[in-house]
Short mmCIF file of C-alpha atoms in Angstrom, two decimals:
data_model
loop_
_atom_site.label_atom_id
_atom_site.label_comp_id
_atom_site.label_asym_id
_atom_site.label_seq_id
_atom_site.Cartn_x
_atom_site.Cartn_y
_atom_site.Cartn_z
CA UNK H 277 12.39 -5.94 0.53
CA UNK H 278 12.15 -8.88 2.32
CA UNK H 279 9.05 -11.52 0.89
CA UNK H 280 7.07 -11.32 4.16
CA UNK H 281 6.34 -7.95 3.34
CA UNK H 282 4.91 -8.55 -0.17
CA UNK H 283 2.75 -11.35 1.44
CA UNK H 284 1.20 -9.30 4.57
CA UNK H 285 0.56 -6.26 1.63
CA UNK H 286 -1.29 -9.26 -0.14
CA UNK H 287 -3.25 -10.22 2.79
CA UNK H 288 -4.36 -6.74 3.22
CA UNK H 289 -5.48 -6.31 -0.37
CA UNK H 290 -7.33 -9.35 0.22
CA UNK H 291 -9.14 -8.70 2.87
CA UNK H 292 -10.06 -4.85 2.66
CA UNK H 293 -10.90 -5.02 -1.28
CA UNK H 294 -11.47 -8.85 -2.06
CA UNK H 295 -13.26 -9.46 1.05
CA UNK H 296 -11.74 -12.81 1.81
CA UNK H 297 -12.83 -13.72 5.09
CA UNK H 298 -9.71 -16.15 5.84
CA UNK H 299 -7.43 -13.90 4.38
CA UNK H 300 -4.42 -15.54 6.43
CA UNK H 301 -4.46 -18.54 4.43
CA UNK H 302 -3.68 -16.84 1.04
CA UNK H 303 -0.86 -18.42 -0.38
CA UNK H 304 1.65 -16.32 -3.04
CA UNK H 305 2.42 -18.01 -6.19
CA UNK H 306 4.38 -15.82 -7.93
CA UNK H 307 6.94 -13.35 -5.90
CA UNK H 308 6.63 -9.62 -6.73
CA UNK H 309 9.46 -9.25 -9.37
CA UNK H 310 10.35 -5.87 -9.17
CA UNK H 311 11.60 -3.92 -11.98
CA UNK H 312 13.10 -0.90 -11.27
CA UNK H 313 11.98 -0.81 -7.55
CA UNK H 314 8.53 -1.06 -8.11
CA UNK H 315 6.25 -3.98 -9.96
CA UNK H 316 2.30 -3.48 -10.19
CA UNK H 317 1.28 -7.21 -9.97
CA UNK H 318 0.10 -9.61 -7.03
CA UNK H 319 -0.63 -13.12 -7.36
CA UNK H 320 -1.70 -15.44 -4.83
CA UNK H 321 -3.94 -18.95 -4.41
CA UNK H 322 -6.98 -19.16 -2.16
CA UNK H 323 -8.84 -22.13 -2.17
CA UNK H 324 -9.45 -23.40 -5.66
CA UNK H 325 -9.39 -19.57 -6.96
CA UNK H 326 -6.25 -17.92 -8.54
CA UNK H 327 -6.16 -14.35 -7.54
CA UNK H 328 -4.12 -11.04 -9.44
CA UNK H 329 -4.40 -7.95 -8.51
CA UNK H 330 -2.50 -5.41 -10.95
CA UNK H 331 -2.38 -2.16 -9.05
CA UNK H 332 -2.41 0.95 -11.21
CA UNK H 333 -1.95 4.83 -10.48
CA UNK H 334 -2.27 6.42 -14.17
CA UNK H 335 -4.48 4.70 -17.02
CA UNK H 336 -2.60 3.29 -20.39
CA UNK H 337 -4.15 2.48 -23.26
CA UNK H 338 -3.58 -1.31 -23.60
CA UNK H 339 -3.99 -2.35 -19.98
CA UNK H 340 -6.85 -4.73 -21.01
CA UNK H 341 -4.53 -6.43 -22.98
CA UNK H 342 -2.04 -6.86 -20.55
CA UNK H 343 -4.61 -8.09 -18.48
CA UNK H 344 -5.44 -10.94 -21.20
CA UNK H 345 -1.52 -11.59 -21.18
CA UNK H 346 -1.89 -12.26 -17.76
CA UNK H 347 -4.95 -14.41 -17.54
CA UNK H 348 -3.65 -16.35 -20.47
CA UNK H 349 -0.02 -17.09 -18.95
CA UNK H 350 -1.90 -17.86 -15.49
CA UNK H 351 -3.82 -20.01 -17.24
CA UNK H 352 -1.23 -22.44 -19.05
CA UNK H 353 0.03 -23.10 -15.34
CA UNK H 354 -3.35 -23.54 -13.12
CA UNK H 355 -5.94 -24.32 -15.69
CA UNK H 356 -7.90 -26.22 -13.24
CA UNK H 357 -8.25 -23.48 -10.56
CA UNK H 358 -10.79 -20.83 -11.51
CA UNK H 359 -8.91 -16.97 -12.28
CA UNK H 360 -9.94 -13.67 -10.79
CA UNK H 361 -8.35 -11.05 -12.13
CA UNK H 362 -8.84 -7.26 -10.45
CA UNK H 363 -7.59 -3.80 -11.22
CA UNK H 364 -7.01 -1.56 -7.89
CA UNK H 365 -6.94 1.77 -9.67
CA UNK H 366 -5.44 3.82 -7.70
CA UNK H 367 -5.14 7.58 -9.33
CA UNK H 368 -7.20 10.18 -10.38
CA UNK H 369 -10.73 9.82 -10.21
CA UNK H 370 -11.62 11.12 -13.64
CA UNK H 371 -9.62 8.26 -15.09
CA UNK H 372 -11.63 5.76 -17.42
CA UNK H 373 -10.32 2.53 -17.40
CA UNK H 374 -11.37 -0.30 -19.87
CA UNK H 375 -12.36 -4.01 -18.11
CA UNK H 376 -13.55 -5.93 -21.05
CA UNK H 377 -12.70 -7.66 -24.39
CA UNK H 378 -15.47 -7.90 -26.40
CA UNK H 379 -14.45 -9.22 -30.11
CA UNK H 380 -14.46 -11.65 -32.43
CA UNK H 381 -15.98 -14.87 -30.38
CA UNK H 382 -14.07 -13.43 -27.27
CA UNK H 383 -15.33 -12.02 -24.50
CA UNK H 384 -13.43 -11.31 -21.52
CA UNK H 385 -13.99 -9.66 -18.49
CA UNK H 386 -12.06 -8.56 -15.02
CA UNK H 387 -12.99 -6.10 -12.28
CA UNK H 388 -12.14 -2.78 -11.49
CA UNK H 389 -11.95 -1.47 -8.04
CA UNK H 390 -11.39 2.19 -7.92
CA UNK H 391 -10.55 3.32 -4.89
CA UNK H 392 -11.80 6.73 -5.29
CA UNK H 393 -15.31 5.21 -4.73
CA UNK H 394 -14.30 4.08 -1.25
CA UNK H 395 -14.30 6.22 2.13
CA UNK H 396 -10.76 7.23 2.87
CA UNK H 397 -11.76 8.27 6.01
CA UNK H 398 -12.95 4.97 7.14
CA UNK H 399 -9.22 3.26 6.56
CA UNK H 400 -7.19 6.35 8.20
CA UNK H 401 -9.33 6.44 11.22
CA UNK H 402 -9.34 2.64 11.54
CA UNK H 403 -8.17 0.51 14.68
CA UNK H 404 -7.49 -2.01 11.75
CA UNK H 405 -3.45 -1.61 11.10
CA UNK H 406 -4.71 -2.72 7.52
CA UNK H 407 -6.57 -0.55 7.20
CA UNK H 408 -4.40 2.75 7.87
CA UNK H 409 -1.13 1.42 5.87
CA UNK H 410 -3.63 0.81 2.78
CA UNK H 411 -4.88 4.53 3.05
CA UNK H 412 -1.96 5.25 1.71
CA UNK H 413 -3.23 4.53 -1.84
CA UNK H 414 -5.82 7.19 -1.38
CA UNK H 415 -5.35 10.48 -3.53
CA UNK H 416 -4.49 13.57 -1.35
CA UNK H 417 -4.17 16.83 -1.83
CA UNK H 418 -1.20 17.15 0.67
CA UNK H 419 0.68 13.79 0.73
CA UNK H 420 3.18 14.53 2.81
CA UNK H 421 1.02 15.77 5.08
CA UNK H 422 -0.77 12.73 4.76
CA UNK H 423 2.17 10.51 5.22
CA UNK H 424 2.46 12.23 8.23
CA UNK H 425 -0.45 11.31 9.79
CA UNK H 426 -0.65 7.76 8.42
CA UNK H 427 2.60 7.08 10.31
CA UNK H 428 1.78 8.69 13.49
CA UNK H 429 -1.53 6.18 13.49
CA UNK H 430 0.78 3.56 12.96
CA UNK H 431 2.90 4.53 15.74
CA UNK H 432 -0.10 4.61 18.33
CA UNK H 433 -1.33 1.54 17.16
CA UNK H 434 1.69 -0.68 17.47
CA UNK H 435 2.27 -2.43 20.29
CA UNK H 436 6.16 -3.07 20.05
CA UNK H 437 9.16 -1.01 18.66
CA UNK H 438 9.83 -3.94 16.41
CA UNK H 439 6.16 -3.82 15.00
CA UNK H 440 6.10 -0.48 14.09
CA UNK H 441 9.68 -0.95 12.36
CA UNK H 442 7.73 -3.73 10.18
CA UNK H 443 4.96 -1.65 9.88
CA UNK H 444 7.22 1.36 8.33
CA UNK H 445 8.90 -1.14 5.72
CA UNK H 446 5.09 -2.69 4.45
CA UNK H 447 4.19 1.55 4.17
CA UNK H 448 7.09 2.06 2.05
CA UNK H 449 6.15 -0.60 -0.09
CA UNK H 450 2.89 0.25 -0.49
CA UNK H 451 4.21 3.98 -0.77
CA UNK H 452 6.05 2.84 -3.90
CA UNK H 453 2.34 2.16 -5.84
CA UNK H 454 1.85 6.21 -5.66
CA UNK H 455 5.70 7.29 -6.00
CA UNK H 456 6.22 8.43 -2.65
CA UNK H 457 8.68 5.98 -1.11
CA UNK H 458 11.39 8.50 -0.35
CA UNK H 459 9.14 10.35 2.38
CA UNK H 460 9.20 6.79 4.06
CA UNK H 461 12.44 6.04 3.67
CA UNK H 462 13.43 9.80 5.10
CA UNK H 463 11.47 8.96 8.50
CA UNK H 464 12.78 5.94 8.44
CA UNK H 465 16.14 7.26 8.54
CA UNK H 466 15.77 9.94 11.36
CA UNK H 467 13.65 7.76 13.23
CA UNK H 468 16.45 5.11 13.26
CA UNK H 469 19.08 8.46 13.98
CA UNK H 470 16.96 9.30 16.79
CA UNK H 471 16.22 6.08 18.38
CA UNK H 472 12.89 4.50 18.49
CA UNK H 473 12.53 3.86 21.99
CA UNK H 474 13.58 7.78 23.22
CA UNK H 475 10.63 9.07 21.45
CA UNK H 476 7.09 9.46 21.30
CA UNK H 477 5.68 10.98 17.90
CA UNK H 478 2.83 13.39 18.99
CA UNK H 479 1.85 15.67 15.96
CA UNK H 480 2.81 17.39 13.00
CA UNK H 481 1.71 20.69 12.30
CA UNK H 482 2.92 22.29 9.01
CA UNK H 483 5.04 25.42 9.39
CA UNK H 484 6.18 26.61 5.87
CA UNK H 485 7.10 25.09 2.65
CA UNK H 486 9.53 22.56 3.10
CA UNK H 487 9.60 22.50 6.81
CA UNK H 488 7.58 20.52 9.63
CA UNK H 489 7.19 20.88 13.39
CA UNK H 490 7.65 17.47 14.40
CA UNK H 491 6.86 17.33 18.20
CA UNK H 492 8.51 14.51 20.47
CA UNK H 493 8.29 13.61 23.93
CA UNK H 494 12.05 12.40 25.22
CA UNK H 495 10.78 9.68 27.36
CA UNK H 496 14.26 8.88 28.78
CA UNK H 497 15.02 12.25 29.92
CA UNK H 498 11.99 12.82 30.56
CA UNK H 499 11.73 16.73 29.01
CA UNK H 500 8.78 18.03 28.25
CA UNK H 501 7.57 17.61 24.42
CA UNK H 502 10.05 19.79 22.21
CA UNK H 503 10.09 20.86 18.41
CA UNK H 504 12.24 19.31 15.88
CA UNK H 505 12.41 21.95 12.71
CA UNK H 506 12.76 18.66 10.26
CA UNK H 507 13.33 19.59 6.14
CA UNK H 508 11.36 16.01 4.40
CA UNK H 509 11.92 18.14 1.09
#
């Protein structure tokens, strides 16, 4: 994945959850390292504020420990910057996760933002690009489903065949947070079969298990809008 990515998934995070205003000026100090395709951590400097963000999609039972590990090894490297550290939980709703550390003559303390407390309605109905690709770490019933309408918002929103491209690799790396990066990577590969510029993505309409009606205008030939019978399973 190439590191512009990383940093415009940053900038989102930043501004939807963190609500920094001049989210642009972020500035990443660590890269994602990613471990076996996927790594939970974000790091980046605003201001005179270090910010990491450790996104999580199922609870363990030592996280607040690895979130001391964190703040301490942050700390040995910018111990003049004040440290924010933030869990974006991103799973089950029932989940309880621990944010303190309150022992001995230590107490220590980072947020949790769970996002089943936000309106997932608000981010997949959004003009904000942001704002849809992020909806993706929303808990649905029917995620491919889902997928499918996250991408076809992205389509409609982008202005450029080139944008939307950039806008399917930042949704597959989001999509890796929630263990669904192969649905991206499948319409990224039969959009790319089917050429970008021929097409028009309309709806999808579910038609049996495994299966989608996937409806497309050929704006070249200029047909009228056929179905494409396409297996994502």
């Amino acid at each position: 994945m190439n590191k512009i990515y990383y940093k415009n998934i940053s900038k989102y995070i930043a501004h939807n959850f963190l609500n920094i205003r001049h989210y642009q000026d972020i500035k990443l100090i660590k890269h994602f390292i990613i471990k076996n395709n996927r790594d939970n951590n974000i790091y980046f400097k605003y201001k005179k504020k270090i910010y990491h963000i450790k996104i999580v999609n199922k609870p363990y039972k030592n996280i607040h420990n690895r979130m001391l590990q964190n703040y301490n090894s942050l700390m040995q490297e910018y111990e003049d910057y004040q440290i924010d550290q933030y869990i974006l939980y991103v799973g089950d709703s029932v989940a309880k996760l621990k944010n303190c550390i309150n022992r001995d003559e230590l107490i220590y303390v980072y947020t949790i933002i769970n996002l089943n407390d936000l309106k997932k309605k608000e981010f997949i109905k959004s003009q904000d690009i942001s704002k849809v690709l992020l909806s993706i770490l929303f808990n649905n019933k029917n995620e491919e489903l889902f997928i499918n309408k996250i991408i076809n918002r992205l389509y409609n929103l982008s202005t450029t065949e080139s944008q939307f491209k950039n806008h399917l690799k930042e949704l597959e790396l989001l999509a890796r947070y929630k263990d669904l990066e192969e649905y991206i990577q499948r319409w990224e590969s039969f959009l790319e079969n089917n050429n970008y510029k021929n097409i028009i993505l309309k709806s999808w309409v579910k038609k049996e298990k495994g299966y989608f009606k996937l409806w497309l205008e050929d704006t070249l030939r200029k047909k009228s809008i056929i179905q494409i019978k396409l297996t994502i399973f």
